[in-house]
C-alpha positions as MATLAB code, in Angstrom:
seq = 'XXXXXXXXXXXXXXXXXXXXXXXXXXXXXXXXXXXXXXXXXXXXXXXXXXXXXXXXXXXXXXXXXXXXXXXXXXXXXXXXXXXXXXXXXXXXXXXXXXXXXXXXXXXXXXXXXXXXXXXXXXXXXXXXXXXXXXXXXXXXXXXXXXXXXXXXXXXXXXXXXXXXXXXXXXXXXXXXXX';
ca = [
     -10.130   76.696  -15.684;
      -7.865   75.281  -12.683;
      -8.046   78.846  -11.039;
     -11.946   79.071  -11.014;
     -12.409   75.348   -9.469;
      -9.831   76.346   -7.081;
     -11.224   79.787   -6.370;
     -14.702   78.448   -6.592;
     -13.661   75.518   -3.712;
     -11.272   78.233   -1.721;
     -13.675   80.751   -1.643;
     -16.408   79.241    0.307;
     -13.993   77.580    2.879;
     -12.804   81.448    3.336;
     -15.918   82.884    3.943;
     -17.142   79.999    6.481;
     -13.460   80.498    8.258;
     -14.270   84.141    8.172;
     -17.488   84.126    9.521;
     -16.786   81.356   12.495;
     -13.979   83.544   13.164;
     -16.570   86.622   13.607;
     -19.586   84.148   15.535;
     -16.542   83.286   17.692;
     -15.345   87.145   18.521;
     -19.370   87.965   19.271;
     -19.513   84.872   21.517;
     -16.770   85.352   23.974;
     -17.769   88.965   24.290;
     -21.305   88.009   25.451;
     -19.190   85.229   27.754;
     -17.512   88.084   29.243;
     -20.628   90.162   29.817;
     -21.880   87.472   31.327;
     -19.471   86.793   33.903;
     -19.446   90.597   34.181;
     -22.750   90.201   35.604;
     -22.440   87.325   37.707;
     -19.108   88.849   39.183;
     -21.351   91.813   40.159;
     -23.980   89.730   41.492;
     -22.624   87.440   43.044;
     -19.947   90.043   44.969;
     -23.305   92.071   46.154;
     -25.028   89.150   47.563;
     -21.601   88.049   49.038;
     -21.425   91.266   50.793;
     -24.559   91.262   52.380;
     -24.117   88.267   53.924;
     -20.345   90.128   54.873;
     -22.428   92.610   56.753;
     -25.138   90.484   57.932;
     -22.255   87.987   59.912;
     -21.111   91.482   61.279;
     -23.865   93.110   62.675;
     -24.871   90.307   64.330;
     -21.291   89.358   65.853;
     -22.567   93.219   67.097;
     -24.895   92.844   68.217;
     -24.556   89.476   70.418;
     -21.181   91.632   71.960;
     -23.377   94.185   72.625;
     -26.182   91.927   74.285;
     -25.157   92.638   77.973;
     -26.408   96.212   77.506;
     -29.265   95.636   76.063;
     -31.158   92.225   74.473;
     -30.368   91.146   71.080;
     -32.819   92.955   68.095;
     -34.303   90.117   66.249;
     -34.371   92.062   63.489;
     -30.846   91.280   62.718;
     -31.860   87.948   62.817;
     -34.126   88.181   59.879;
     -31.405   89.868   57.710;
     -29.209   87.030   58.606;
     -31.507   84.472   56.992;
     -32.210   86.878   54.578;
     -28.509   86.917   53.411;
     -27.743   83.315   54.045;
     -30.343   82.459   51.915;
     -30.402   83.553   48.145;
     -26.213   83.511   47.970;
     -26.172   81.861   44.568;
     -23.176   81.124   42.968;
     -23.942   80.599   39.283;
     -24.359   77.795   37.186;
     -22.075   76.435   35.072;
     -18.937   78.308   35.797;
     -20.257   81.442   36.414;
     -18.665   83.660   37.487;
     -15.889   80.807   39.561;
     -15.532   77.229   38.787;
     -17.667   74.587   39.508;
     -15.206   72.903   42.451;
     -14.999   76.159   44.194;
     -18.279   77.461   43.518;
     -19.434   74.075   45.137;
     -16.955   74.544   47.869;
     -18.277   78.286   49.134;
     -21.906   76.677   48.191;
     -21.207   73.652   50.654;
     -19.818   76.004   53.536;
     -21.957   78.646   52.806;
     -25.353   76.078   53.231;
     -23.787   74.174   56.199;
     -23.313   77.152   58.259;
     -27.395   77.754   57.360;
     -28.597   74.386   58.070;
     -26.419   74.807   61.638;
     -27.942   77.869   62.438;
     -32.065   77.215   61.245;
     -33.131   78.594   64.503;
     -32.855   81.857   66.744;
     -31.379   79.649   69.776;
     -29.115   78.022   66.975;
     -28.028   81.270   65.360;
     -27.827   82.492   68.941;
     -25.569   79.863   69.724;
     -23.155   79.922   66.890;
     -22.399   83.804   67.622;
     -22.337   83.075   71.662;
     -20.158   79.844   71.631;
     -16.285   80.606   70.329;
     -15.791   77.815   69.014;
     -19.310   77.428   66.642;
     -18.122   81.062   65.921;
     -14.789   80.578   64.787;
     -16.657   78.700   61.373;
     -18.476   81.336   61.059;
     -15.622   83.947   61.017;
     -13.335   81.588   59.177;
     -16.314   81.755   56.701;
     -16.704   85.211   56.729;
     -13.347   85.980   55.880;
     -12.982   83.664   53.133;
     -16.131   85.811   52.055;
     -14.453   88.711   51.655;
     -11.346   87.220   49.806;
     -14.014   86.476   47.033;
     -15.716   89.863   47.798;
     -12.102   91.474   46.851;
     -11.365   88.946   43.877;
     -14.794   89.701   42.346;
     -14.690   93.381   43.175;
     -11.127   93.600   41.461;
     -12.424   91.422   38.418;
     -15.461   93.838   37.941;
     -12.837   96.462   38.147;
     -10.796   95.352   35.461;
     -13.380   94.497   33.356;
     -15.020   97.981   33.551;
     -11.522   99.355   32.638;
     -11.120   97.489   29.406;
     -11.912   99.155   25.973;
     -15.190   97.168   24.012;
     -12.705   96.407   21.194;
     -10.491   94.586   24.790;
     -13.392   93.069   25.563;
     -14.048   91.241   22.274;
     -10.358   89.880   22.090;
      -9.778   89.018   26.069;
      -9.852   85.371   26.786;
     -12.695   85.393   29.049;
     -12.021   82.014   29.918;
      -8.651   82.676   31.210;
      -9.733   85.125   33.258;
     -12.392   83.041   35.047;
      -9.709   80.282   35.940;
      -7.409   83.370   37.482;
     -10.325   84.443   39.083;
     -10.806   81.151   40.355;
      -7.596   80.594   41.692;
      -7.480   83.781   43.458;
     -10.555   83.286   45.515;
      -9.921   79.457   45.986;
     -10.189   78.022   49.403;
      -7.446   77.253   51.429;
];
């Protein structure tokens, strides 16, 4: 009688450990697919902007042989614009997600204007925030490059058992600003 109240009382608590254990598995794989994603997202948008900054520094060096094509101008704000960093930890933490966020929307709301955006690219020192910007850029372009990397590497059976949210405070870390 003692073994079926303790199997009937055991057996439940088993099969509720057992199938937490299982919700928990599913969950941090979707976690991970998720800041698969965003990683990829976020590291395209990241270097568009890259190449935006670049053709532009371009073209302003190049403006003594012939005037400045607006056009690069409208990729610019294009660029500037949508960079979007997630919500809630995705794919970086919040402090330096807000950090890049902060820079990344000052430099825009310095440079609103053609004569502004002609400006910061003209005038060394408004451009060395810019660059300084730009290379931080593509330290998260390489962190976010090499986490999509590793993630596309892993086995699905990897990906279930990888503590996803180890790997976004590495990623963090790596990609922090100075």
């Amino acid at each position: 009688m003692k073994r079926k109240k303790a199997i009937i009382i055991i057996g439940p608590i088993v099969v509720f450990v057992l199938l937490y254990g299982i919700h928990s598995v599913f969950g941090n794989y979707r976690f991970g697919q998720e800041l698969y994603r965003s990683a990829c997202r976020l590291s395209f948008q990241v270097q568009y902007l890259i190449k935006s900054i670049d053709d532009l520094e371009e073209e302003f060096a190049e403006a003594d042989n012939h005037p400045v094509d607006y056009v690069y101008y409208n990729e610019y704000y294009n660029a500037v614009d949508p960079v979007w960093f997630g919500y809630e930890d995705m794919p970086i933490l919040d402090e330096v997600r807000l950090e890049y966020s902060a820079q990344i929307h000052e430099i825009c709301d310095q440079t609103m204007k053609d004569e502004e955006v002609e400006n910061a690219f003209t005038n060394a020192e408004e451009f060395q925030k810019i660059a300084d910007l730009r290379d931080q850029l593509k330290v998260l372009t390489n962190g976010l490059n090499e986490f999509v990397e590793n993630y596309r590497q892993m086995s699905d059976l990897e990906r279930y058992f990888a503590s996803w949210k180890n790997e976004r405070k590495l990623l963090t870390d790596k990609v922090r600003i100075p």
